[in-house]
XYZ file of N, CA and C in Angstrom:
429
model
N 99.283 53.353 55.587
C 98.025 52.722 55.927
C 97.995 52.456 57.427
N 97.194 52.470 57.947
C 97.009 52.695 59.397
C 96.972 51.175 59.797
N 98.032 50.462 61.051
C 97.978 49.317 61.436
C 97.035 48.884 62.369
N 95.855 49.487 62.702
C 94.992 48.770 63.638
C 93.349 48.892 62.836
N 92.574 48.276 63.452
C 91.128 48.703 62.750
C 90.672 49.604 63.506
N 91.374 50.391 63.986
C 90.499 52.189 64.534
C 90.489 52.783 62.941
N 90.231 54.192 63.100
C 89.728 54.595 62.001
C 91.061 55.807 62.241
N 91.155 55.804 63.340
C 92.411 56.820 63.437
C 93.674 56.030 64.325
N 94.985 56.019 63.728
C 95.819 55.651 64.210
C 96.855 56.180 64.822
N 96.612 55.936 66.498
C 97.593 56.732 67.297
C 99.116 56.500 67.473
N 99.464 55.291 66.092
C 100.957 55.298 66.713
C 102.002 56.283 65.492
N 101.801 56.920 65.410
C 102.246 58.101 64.690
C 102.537 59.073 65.445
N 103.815 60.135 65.296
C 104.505 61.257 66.025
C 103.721 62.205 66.046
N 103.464 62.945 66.714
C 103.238 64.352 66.473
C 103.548 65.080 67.675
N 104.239 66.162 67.459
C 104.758 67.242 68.477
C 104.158 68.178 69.269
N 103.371 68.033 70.200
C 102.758 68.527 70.479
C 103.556 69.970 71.527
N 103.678 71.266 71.241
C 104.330 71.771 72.226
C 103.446 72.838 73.396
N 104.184 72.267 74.525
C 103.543 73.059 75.764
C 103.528 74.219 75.794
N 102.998 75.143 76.642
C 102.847 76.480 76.750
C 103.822 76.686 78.211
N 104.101 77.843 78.027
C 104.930 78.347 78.840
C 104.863 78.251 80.406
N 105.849 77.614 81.145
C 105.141 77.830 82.914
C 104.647 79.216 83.094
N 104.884 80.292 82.435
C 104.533 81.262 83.095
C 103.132 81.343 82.796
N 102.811 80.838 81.172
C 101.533 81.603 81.147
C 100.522 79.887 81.921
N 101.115 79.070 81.939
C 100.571 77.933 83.153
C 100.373 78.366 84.252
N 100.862 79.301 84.636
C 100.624 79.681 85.879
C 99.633 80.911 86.275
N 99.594 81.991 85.124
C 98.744 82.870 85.069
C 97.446 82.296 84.368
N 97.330 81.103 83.973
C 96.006 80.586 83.467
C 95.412 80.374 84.662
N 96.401 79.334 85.692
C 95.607 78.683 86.548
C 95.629 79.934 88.089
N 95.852 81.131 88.101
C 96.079 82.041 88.803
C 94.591 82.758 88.572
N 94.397 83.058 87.237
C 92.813 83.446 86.577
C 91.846 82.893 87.090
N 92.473 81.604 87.260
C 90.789 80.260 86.872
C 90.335 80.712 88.463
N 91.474 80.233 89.625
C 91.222 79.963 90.578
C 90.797 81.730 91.173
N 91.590 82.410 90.706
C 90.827 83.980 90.786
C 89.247 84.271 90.717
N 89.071 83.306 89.550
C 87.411 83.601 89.122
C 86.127 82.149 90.102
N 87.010 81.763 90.317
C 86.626 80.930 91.302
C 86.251 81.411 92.954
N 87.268 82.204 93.162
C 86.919 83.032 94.720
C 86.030 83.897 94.570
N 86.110 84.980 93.101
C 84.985 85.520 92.711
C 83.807 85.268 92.686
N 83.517 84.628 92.431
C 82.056 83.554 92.229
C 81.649 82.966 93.061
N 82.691 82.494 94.130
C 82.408 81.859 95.316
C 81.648 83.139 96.478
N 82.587 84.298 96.231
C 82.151 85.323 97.182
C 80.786 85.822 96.771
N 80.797 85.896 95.493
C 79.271 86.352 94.653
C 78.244 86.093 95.088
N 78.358 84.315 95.845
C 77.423 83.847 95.979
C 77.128 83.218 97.527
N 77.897 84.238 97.996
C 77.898 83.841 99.384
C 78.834 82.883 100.204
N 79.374 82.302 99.625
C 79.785 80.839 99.606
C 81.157 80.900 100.523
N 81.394 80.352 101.594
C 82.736 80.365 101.983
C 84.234 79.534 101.728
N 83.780 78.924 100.396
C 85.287 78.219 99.521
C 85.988 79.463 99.132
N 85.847 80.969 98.447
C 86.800 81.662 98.409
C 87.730 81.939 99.367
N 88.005 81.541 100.836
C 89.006 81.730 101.757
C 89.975 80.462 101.484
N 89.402 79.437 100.673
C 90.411 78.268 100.262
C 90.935 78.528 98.308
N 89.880 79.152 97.946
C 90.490 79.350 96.062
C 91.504 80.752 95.952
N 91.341 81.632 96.869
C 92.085 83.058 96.410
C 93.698 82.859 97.237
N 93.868 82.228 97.852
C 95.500 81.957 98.239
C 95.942 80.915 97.391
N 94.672 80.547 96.893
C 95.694 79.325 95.613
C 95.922 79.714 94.780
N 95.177 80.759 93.849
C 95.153 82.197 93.260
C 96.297 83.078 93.209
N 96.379 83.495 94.164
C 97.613 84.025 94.898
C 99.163 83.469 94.511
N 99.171 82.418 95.385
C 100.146 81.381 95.411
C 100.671 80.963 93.971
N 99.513 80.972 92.672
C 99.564 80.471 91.531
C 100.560 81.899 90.803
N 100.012 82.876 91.101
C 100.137 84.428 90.346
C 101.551 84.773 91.101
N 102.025 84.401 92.268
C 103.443 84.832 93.010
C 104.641 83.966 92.202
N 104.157 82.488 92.028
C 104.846 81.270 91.529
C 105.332 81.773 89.905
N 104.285 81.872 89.283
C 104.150 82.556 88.007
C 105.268 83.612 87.598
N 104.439 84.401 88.299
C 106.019 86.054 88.100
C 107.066 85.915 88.802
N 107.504 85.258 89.691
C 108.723 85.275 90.486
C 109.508 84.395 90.130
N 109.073 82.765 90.035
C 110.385 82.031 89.392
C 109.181 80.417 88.593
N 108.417 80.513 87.417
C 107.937 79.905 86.885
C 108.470 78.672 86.589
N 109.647 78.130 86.727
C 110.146 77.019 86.677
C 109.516 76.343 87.618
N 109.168 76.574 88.769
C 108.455 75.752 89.542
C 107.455 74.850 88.903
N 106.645 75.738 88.052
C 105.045 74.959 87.912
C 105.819 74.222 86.489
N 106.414 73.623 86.220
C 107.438 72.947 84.963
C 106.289 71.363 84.719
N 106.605 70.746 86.624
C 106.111 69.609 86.262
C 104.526 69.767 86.153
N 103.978 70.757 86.779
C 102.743 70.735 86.897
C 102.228 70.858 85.536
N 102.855 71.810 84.344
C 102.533 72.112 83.324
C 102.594 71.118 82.557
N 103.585 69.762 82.498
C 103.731 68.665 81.935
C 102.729 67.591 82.184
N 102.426 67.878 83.572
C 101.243 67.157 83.669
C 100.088 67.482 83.215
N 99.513 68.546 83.169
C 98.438 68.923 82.635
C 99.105 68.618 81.445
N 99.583 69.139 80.412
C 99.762 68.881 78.981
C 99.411 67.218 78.474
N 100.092 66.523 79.703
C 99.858 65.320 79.101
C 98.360 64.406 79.588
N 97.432 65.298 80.828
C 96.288 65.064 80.810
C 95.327 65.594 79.639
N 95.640 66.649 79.094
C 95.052 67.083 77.984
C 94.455 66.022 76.611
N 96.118 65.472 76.672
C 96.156 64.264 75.239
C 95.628 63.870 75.408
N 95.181 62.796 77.166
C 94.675 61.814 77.497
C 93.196 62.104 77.262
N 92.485 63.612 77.092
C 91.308 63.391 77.151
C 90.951 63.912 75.350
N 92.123 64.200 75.088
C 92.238 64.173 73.386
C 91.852 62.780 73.067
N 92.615 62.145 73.261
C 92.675 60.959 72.584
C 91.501 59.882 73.008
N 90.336 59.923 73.901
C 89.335 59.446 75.059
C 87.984 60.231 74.117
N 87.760 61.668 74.217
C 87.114 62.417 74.071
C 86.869 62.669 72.810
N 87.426 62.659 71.750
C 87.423 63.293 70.254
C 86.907 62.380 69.566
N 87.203 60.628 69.606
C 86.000 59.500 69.147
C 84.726 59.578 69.852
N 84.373 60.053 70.874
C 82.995 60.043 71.664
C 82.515 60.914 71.483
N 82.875 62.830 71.122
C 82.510 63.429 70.595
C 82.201 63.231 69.242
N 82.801 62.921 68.321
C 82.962 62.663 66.870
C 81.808 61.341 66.786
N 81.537 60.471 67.254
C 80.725 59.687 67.276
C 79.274 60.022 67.740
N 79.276 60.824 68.676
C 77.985 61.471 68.875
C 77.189 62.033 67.974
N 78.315 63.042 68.074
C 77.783 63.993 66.234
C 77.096 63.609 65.474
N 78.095 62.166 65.109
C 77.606 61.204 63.823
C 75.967 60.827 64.392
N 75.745 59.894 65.478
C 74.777 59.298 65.500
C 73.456 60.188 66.087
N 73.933 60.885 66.417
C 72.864 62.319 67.047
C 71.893 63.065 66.169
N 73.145 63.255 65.205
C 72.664 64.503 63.676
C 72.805 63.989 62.118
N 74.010 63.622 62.085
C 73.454 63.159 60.800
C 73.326 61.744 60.307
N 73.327 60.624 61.077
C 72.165 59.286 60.691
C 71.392 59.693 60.391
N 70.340 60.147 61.483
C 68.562 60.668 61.511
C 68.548 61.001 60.514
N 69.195 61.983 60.269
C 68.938 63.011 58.749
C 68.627 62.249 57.677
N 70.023 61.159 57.577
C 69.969 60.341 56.819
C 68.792 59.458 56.452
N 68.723 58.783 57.430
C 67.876 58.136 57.888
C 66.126 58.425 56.999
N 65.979 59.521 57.496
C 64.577 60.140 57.615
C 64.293 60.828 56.066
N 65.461 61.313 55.492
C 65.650 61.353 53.884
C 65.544 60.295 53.132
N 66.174 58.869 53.527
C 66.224 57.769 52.918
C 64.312 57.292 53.424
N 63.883 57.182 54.375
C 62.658 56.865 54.747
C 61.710 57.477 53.877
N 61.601 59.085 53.418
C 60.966 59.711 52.550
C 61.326 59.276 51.233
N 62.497 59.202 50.836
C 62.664 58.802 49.618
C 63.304 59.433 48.773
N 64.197 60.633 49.074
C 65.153 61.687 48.986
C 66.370 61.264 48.268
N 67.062 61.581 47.407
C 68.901 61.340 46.497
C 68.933 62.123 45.945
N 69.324 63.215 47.047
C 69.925 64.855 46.691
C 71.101 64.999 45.952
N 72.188 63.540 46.152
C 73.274 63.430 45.145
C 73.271 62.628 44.225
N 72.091 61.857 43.832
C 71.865 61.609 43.118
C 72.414 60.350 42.535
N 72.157 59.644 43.687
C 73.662 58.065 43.585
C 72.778 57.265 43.284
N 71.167 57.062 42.833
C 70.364 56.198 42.353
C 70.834 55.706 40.951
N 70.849 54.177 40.944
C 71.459 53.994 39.561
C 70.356 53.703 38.884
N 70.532 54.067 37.617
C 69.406 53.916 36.216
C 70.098 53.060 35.397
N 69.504 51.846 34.970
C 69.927 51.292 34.689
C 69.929 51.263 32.629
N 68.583 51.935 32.913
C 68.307 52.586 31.236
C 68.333 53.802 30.868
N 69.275 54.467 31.765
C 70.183 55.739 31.678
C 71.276 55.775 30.141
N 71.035 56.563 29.455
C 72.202 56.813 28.618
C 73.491 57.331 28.993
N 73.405 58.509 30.046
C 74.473 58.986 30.855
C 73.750 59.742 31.987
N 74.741 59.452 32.397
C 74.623 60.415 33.699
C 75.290 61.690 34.154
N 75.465 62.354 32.913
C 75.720 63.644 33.046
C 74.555 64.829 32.845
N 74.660 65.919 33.978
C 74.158 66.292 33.956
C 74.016 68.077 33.394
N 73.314 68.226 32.210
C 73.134 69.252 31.679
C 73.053 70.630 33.154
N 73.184 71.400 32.278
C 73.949 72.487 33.562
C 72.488 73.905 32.678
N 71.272 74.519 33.477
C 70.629 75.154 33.059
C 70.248 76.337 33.932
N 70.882 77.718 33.982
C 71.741 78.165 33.005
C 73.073 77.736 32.517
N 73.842 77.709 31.379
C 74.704 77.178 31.245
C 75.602 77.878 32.608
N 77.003 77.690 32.425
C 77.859 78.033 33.444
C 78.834 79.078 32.849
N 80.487 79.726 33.510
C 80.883 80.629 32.987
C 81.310 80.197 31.586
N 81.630 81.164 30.319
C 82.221 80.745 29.176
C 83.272 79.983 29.331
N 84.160 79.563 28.826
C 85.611 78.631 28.969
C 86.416 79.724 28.916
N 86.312 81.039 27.827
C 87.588 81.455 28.268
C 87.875 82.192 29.653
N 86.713 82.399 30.109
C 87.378 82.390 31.531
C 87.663 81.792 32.461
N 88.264 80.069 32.372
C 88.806 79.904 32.782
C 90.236 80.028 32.910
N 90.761 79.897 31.813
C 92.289 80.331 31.750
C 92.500 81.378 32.198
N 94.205 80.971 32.888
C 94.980 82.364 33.530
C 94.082 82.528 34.980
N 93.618 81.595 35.551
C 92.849 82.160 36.394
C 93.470 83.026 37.981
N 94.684 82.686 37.870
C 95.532 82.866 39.287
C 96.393 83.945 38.532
């Protein structure tokens, strides 16, 4: 049972494992690649500052990747930080964005698509199935 009143509880393990300095380094060798690209595309004179970082990233990378070790640890562990920041504010958006309203605006009309209205001079609440459904013996043996 989860010890705080969040709805998700972060003091639990989980292993999260990093990706390789090398390919840390050819990610951020790409990014900043497509960055001088785009910069030159558009006229712009920041590609004489993004393509030696580019560079610098892609030499670091293939030649001795241990370098970018801490850099990769750091990013990994900025990642969580916006895991763990980002995924209730996303997830909460969702909720109150799309499906309240829905809710909302179904319950306003007058809508119980599942049918959770209680009857109180209901005999049961099971519901007859029309067409019936498959025979029984095919359920058995099904796997």
């Amino acid at each position: 049972m989860a010890t705080s009143q969040l709805h998700e509880d972060y003091s639990r393990e989980e292993e999260v494992k990093a990706g390789t300095d090398r390919g840390f380094g050819l990610v951020f060798a790409g990014f900043f690649a497509i960055l001088a690209v785009l910069s030159l595309w558009h006229g712009s004179k920041n590609w004489h500052y993004t393509l030696p970082v580019a560079a610098a990233f892609l030499l670091v990378a293939l030649v001795y990747p241990r370098v970018l070790a801490p850099l990769n640890r750091l990013w990994l562990k900025f990642g969580l930080l916006l895991y763990k920041v980002m995924n209730p504010l996303v997830l909460g958006l969702l909720f109150f964005v799309t499906i309240m309203p829905i809710g909302l605006v179904m319950r306003a009309f007058g809508k119980d698509f599942l049918r959770l209205k209680r009857d109180p001079d209901a005999k049961s609440y099971w519901i007859d199935r029309t067409p019936p459904g498959p025979p029984p013996q095919s359920m058995k043996n099904q796997f």
